[in-house]
């Protein structure tokens, strides 16, 4: 999981990858910790899908930029499955599960 700390790094990730998963993660929220664990479970068996994370406390500007970029209200935790620069799936809180990520990425 690669940490995104700038708007430019986010835009570069979109350019570099046909598909990716992005997690907005709160470093202090236990629900967000569970969501991160779910993404790590998914990631362990899907190494072909790049994963990125934004620590919202440290990079609020990047998190807000993503919300504006996709016109999707900010939540935390919040996961996005992005294909060809478009959000194909997003979920927040307890809806962030490895099974849901599996269902949207399997082709």
Short mmCIF file of N, CA and C in Angstrom, two decimals:
data_model
loop_
_atom_site.label_atom_id
_atom_site.label_comp_id
_atom_site.label_asym_id
_atom_site.label_seq_id
_atom_site.Cartn_x
_atom_site.Cartn_y
_atom_site.Cartn_z
N UNK A 1 0.85 -1.17 0.00
CA UNK A 1 0.00 0.00 0.00
C UNK A 1 0.90 1.23 0.00
N UNK A 2 0.69 2.07 -0.97
CA UNK A 2 1.54 3.26 -1.11
C UNK A 2 0.83 4.48 -0.51
N UNK A 3 1.56 5.23 0.29
CA UNK A 3 1.04 6.43 0.92
C UNK A 3 1.06 7.60 -0.06
N UNK A 4 -0.08 8.27 -0.21
CA UNK A 4 -0.16 9.47 -1.05
C UNK A 4 -0.16 10.69 -0.15
N UNK A 5 0.77 11.61 -0.42
CA UNK A 5 0.91 12.79 0.43
C UNK A 5 0.78 14.10 -0.34
N UNK A 6 0.44 14.02 -1.62
CA UNK A 6 0.28 15.25 -2.40
C UNK A 6 -0.76 15.05 -3.50
N UNK A 7 -1.32 16.16 -3.94
CA UNK A 7 -2.26 16.12 -5.04
C UNK A 7 -1.59 15.57 -6.30
N UNK A 8 -0.34 15.95 -6.49
CA UNK A 8 0.40 15.50 -7.67
C UNK A 8 0.61 13.98 -7.64
N UNK A 9 0.89 13.43 -6.47
CA UNK A 9 1.07 11.98 -6.34
C UNK A 9 -0.23 11.25 -6.64
N UNK A 10 -1.35 11.81 -6.20
CA UNK A 10 -2.66 11.23 -6.50
C UNK A 10 -2.90 11.24 -8.01
N UNK A 11 -2.68 12.37 -8.65
CA UNK A 11 -2.90 12.48 -10.09
C UNK A 11 -1.96 11.54 -10.85
N UNK A 12 -0.73 11.38 -10.37
CA UNK A 12 0.23 10.48 -11.02
C UNK A 12 -0.23 9.03 -10.89
N UNK A 13 -0.77 8.67 -9.74
CA UNK A 13 -1.28 7.31 -9.55
C UNK A 13 -2.40 7.02 -10.54
N UNK A 14 -3.27 8.00 -10.77
CA UNK A 14 -4.34 7.82 -11.75
C UNK A 14 -3.78 7.61 -13.15
N UNK A 15 -2.74 8.36 -13.50
CA UNK A 15 -2.13 8.25 -14.82
C UNK A 15 -1.39 6.92 -15.00
N UNK A 16 -0.75 6.46 -13.93
CA UNK A 16 0.12 5.29 -14.01
C UNK A 16 -0.60 3.96 -13.97
N UNK A 17 -1.84 3.94 -13.49
CA UNK A 17 -2.53 2.67 -13.27
C UNK A 17 -3.92 2.67 -13.90
N UNK A 18 -4.18 1.62 -14.67
CA UNK A 18 -5.49 1.47 -15.28
C UNK A 18 -6.57 1.27 -14.21
N UNK A 19 -6.20 0.55 -13.15
CA UNK A 19 -7.11 0.37 -12.02
C UNK A 19 -6.33 0.50 -10.73
N UNK A 20 -7.01 0.93 -9.68
CA UNK A 20 -6.38 1.06 -8.37
C UNK A 20 -7.45 1.18 -7.31
N UNK A 21 -7.01 0.95 -6.09
CA UNK A 21 -7.87 1.14 -4.93
C UNK A 21 -7.23 2.20 -4.05
N UNK A 22 -8.06 3.11 -3.57
CA UNK A 22 -7.61 4.21 -2.72
C UNK A 22 -8.41 4.20 -1.42
N UNK A 23 -7.72 4.26 -0.30
CA UNK A 23 -8.36 4.32 1.01
C UNK A 23 -8.04 5.65 1.68
N UNK A 24 -9.08 6.36 2.09
CA UNK A 24 -8.91 7.51 2.98
C UNK A 24 -8.99 6.96 4.39
N UNK A 25 -7.94 7.14 5.16
CA UNK A 25 -7.78 6.47 6.45
C UNK A 25 -7.54 7.46 7.58
N UNK A 26 -8.33 7.32 8.64
CA UNK A 26 -8.11 8.09 9.85
C UNK A 26 -7.18 7.30 10.77
N UNK A 27 -6.13 7.94 11.21
CA UNK A 27 -5.15 7.28 12.06
C UNK A 27 -5.66 7.05 13.48
N UNK A 28 -6.79 7.66 13.84
CA UNK A 28 -7.28 7.58 15.22
C UNK A 28 -8.62 6.85 15.36
N UNK A 29 -9.22 6.45 14.28
CA UNK A 29 -10.55 5.85 14.32
C UNK A 29 -10.49 4.33 14.24
N UNK A 30 -11.09 3.62 15.19
CA UNK A 30 -11.06 2.16 15.13
C UNK A 30 -11.81 1.58 13.93
N UNK A 31 -12.86 2.24 13.48
CA UNK A 31 -13.58 1.77 12.28
C UNK A 31 -12.65 1.87 11.07
N UNK A 32 -11.90 2.95 11.00
CA UNK A 32 -10.94 3.12 9.91
C UNK A 32 -9.84 2.07 9.99
N UNK A 33 -9.42 1.74 11.19
CA UNK A 33 -8.43 0.68 11.37
C UNK A 33 -8.94 -0.65 10.84
N UNK A 34 -10.22 -0.93 11.07
CA UNK A 34 -10.83 -2.16 10.55
C UNK A 34 -10.89 -2.13 9.03
N UNK A 35 -11.25 -0.97 8.46
CA UNK A 35 -11.30 -0.84 7.00
C UNK A 35 -9.92 -1.07 6.39
N UNK A 36 -8.90 -0.53 7.03
CA UNK A 36 -7.52 -0.73 6.55
C UNK A 36 -7.17 -2.22 6.59
N UNK A 37 -7.59 -2.90 7.66
CA UNK A 37 -7.36 -4.34 7.75
C UNK A 37 -8.07 -5.11 6.64
N UNK A 38 -9.28 -4.69 6.31
CA UNK A 38 -10.01 -5.32 5.21
C UNK A 38 -9.28 -5.12 3.88
N UNK A 39 -8.75 -3.92 3.67
CA UNK A 39 -7.99 -3.66 2.44
C UNK A 39 -6.72 -4.49 2.42
N UNK A 40 -6.05 -4.63 3.55
CA UNK A 40 -4.84 -5.45 3.61
C UNK A 40 -5.15 -6.92 3.32
N UNK A 41 -6.30 -7.40 3.79
CA UNK A 41 -6.73 -8.77 3.48
C UNK A 41 -6.93 -8.92 1.97
N UNK A 42 -7.61 -7.96 1.37
CA UNK A 42 -7.82 -7.98 -0.09
C UNK A 42 -6.48 -7.93 -0.81
N UNK A 43 -5.64 -7.04 -0.38
CA UNK A 43 -4.34 -6.80 -1.03
C UNK A 43 -3.47 -8.06 -1.02
N UNK A 44 -3.55 -8.83 0.04
CA UNK A 44 -2.71 -10.03 0.17
C UNK A 44 -2.96 -11.05 -0.95
N UNK A 45 -4.19 -11.08 -1.46
CA UNK A 45 -4.50 -12.05 -2.51
C UNK A 45 -4.75 -11.41 -3.87
N UNK A 46 -4.51 -10.11 -3.96
CA UNK A 46 -4.72 -9.39 -5.23
C UNK A 46 -3.57 -8.41 -5.46
N UNK A 47 -2.39 -8.94 -5.54
CA UNK A 47 -1.21 -8.08 -5.71
C UNK A 47 -1.20 -7.34 -7.03
N UNK A 48 -2.04 -7.76 -7.97
CA UNK A 48 -2.09 -7.13 -9.29
C UNK A 48 -2.87 -5.81 -9.26
N UNK A 49 -3.61 -5.54 -8.18
CA UNK A 49 -4.37 -4.29 -8.08
C UNK A 49 -3.62 -3.36 -7.13
N UNK A 50 -3.06 -2.28 -7.66
CA UNK A 50 -2.32 -1.34 -6.80
C UNK A 50 -3.23 -0.69 -5.76
N UNK A 51 -2.71 -0.52 -4.57
CA UNK A 51 -3.48 0.10 -3.49
C UNK A 51 -2.74 1.31 -2.95
N UNK A 52 -3.52 2.33 -2.62
CA UNK A 52 -2.98 3.59 -2.12
C UNK A 52 -3.77 4.00 -0.89
N UNK A 53 -3.13 4.78 -0.04
CA UNK A 53 -3.76 5.23 1.19
C UNK A 53 -3.43 6.70 1.43
N UNK A 54 -4.41 7.42 1.95
CA UNK A 54 -4.21 8.81 2.37
C UNK A 54 -4.50 8.85 3.87
N UNK A 55 -3.53 9.28 4.67
CA UNK A 55 -3.75 9.51 6.09
C UNK A 55 -4.38 10.89 6.21
N UNK A 56 -5.66 10.91 6.53
CA UNK A 56 -6.38 12.19 6.43
C UNK A 56 -5.91 13.24 7.43
N UNK A 57 -5.45 12.83 8.60
CA UNK A 57 -4.98 13.84 9.56
C UNK A 57 -3.74 14.56 9.05
N UNK A 58 -2.88 13.84 8.36
CA UNK A 58 -1.63 14.41 7.87
C UNK A 58 -1.75 15.05 6.49
N UNK A 59 -2.79 14.67 5.75
CA UNK A 59 -2.92 15.11 4.36
C UNK A 59 -4.36 15.50 4.04
N UNK A 60 -4.93 16.34 4.86
CA UNK A 60 -6.32 16.77 4.68
C UNK A 60 -6.52 17.43 3.32
N UNK A 61 -5.53 18.18 2.87
CA UNK A 61 -5.65 18.85 1.57
C UNK A 61 -5.78 17.83 0.43
N UNK A 62 -5.05 16.73 0.52
CA UNK A 62 -5.13 15.70 -0.51
C UNK A 62 -6.49 15.00 -0.44
N UNK A 63 -6.93 14.70 0.77
CA UNK A 63 -8.24 14.07 0.96
C UNK A 63 -9.35 14.95 0.39
N UNK A 64 -9.30 16.24 0.68
CA UNK A 64 -10.31 17.16 0.14
C UNK A 64 -10.22 17.26 -1.37
N UNK A 65 -9.00 17.24 -1.89
CA UNK A 65 -8.81 17.29 -3.34
C UNK A 65 -9.47 16.09 -4.01
N UNK A 66 -9.32 14.90 -3.43
CA UNK A 66 -9.94 13.69 -3.97
C UNK A 66 -11.47 13.83 -3.96
N UNK A 67 -12.01 14.34 -2.86
CA UNK A 67 -13.47 14.54 -2.77
C UNK A 67 -13.95 15.48 -3.88
N UNK A 68 -13.23 16.57 -4.08
CA UNK A 68 -13.60 17.53 -5.13
C UNK A 68 -13.38 16.93 -6.53
N UNK A 69 -12.28 16.22 -6.70
CA UNK A 69 -11.92 15.65 -8.01
C UNK A 69 -13.02 14.72 -8.51
N UNK A 70 -13.53 13.87 -7.62
CA UNK A 70 -14.55 12.91 -8.02
C UNK A 70 -15.97 13.38 -7.69
N UNK A 71 -16.10 14.54 -7.04
CA UNK A 71 -17.40 15.06 -6.61
C UNK A 71 -18.14 14.03 -5.76
N UNK A 72 -17.40 13.45 -4.80
CA UNK A 72 -17.96 12.48 -3.85
C UNK A 72 -17.64 12.98 -2.45
N UNK A 73 -18.69 13.16 -1.65
CA UNK A 73 -18.55 13.69 -0.30
C UNK A 73 -17.51 12.91 0.50
N UNK A 74 -16.67 13.63 1.22
CA UNK A 74 -15.64 13.00 2.05
C UNK A 74 -16.27 12.23 3.20
N UNK A 75 -15.77 11.03 3.42
CA UNK A 75 -16.09 10.25 4.60
C UNK A 75 -14.80 9.57 5.05
N UNK A 76 -14.83 9.04 6.25
CA UNK A 76 -13.65 8.33 6.74
C UNK A 76 -14.09 7.24 7.71
N UNK A 77 -13.63 6.04 7.44
CA UNK A 77 -12.83 5.62 6.30
C UNK A 77 -13.67 5.62 5.02
N UNK A 78 -12.99 5.68 3.90
CA UNK A 78 -13.66 5.67 2.61
C UNK A 78 -12.74 5.01 1.60
N UNK A 79 -13.29 4.07 0.84
CA UNK A 79 -12.50 3.37 -0.15
C UNK A 79 -13.09 3.63 -1.54
N UNK A 80 -12.20 3.71 -2.52
CA UNK A 80 -12.59 3.92 -3.91
C UNK A 80 -11.94 2.84 -4.77
N UNK A 81 -12.71 2.24 -5.66
CA UNK A 81 -12.14 1.42 -6.72
C UNK A 81 -12.22 2.28 -7.97
N UNK A 82 -11.06 2.56 -8.56
CA UNK A 82 -10.97 3.48 -9.69
C UNK A 82 -10.44 2.73 -10.90
N UNK A 83 -11.16 2.88 -12.01
CA UNK A 83 -10.76 2.24 -13.26
C UNK A 83 -10.75 3.30 -14.35
N UNK A 84 -9.62 3.41 -15.06
CA UNK A 84 -9.47 4.41 -16.11
C UNK A 84 -9.85 5.81 -15.63
N UNK A 85 -9.43 6.14 -14.41
CA UNK A 85 -9.64 7.46 -13.86
C UNK A 85 -11.04 7.75 -13.34
N UNK A 86 -11.93 6.75 -13.37
CA UNK A 86 -13.31 6.94 -12.90
C UNK A 86 -13.59 6.03 -11.72
N UNK A 87 -14.33 6.56 -10.75
CA UNK A 87 -14.73 5.75 -9.60
C UNK A 87 -15.83 4.79 -10.05
N UNK A 88 -15.55 3.51 -9.93
CA UNK A 88 -16.53 2.48 -10.27
C UNK A 88 -17.26 1.96 -9.04
N UNK A 89 -16.65 2.19 -7.87
CA UNK A 89 -17.24 1.74 -6.60
C UNK A 89 -16.63 2.58 -5.48
N UNK A 90 -17.45 2.94 -4.52
CA UNK A 90 -16.91 3.55 -3.31
C UNK A 90 -17.80 3.16 -2.14
N UNK A 91 -17.19 3.09 -0.98
CA UNK A 91 -17.91 2.69 0.24
C UNK A 91 -17.23 3.36 1.42
N UNK A 92 -17.95 3.40 2.53
CA UNK A 92 -17.37 3.98 3.73
C UNK A 92 -17.76 3.16 4.96
N UNK A 93 -17.07 3.44 6.02
CA UNK A 93 -17.29 2.85 7.33
C UNK A 93 -17.31 1.32 7.25
N UNK A 94 -18.33 0.68 7.81
CA UNK A 94 -18.38 -0.78 7.88
C UNK A 94 -18.62 -1.43 6.53
N UNK A 95 -18.94 -0.63 5.51
CA UNK A 95 -19.15 -1.19 4.17
C UNK A 95 -17.84 -1.44 3.43
N UNK A 96 -16.72 -1.07 4.03
CA UNK A 96 -15.41 -1.35 3.43
C UNK A 96 -15.02 -2.76 3.85
N UNK A 97 -15.20 -3.72 2.92
CA UNK A 97 -14.85 -5.11 3.22
C UNK A 97 -14.05 -5.70 2.08
N UNK A 98 -13.24 -6.69 2.41
CA UNK A 98 -12.45 -7.36 1.37
C UNK A 98 -13.37 -8.05 0.37
N UNK A 99 -14.50 -8.58 0.83
CA UNK A 99 -15.43 -9.27 -0.08
C UNK A 99 -16.03 -8.30 -1.09
N UNK A 100 -16.37 -7.10 -0.65
CA UNK A 100 -16.93 -6.12 -1.59
C UNK A 100 -15.86 -5.69 -2.59
N UNK A 101 -14.64 -5.50 -2.11
CA UNK A 101 -13.56 -5.12 -3.03
C UNK A 101 -13.33 -6.24 -4.04
N UNK A 102 -13.38 -7.47 -3.58
CA UNK A 102 -13.23 -8.63 -4.47
C UNK A 102 -14.31 -8.62 -5.53
N UNK A 103 -15.54 -8.34 -5.14
CA UNK A 103 -16.66 -8.41 -6.09
C UNK A 103 -16.58 -7.33 -7.16
N UNK A 104 -15.97 -6.19 -6.85
CA UNK A 104 -15.92 -5.12 -7.86
C UNK A 104 -14.67 -5.18 -8.72
N UNK A 105 -13.65 -5.91 -8.28
CA UNK A 105 -12.40 -5.96 -9.06
C UNK A 105 -12.28 -7.20 -9.92
N UNK A 106 -13.04 -8.24 -9.61
CA UNK A 106 -12.96 -9.47 -10.41
C UNK A 106 -13.64 -9.25 -11.74
N UNK A 107 -12.90 -9.57 -12.79
CA UNK A 107 -13.45 -9.35 -14.14
C UNK A 107 -13.79 -10.66 -14.81
#
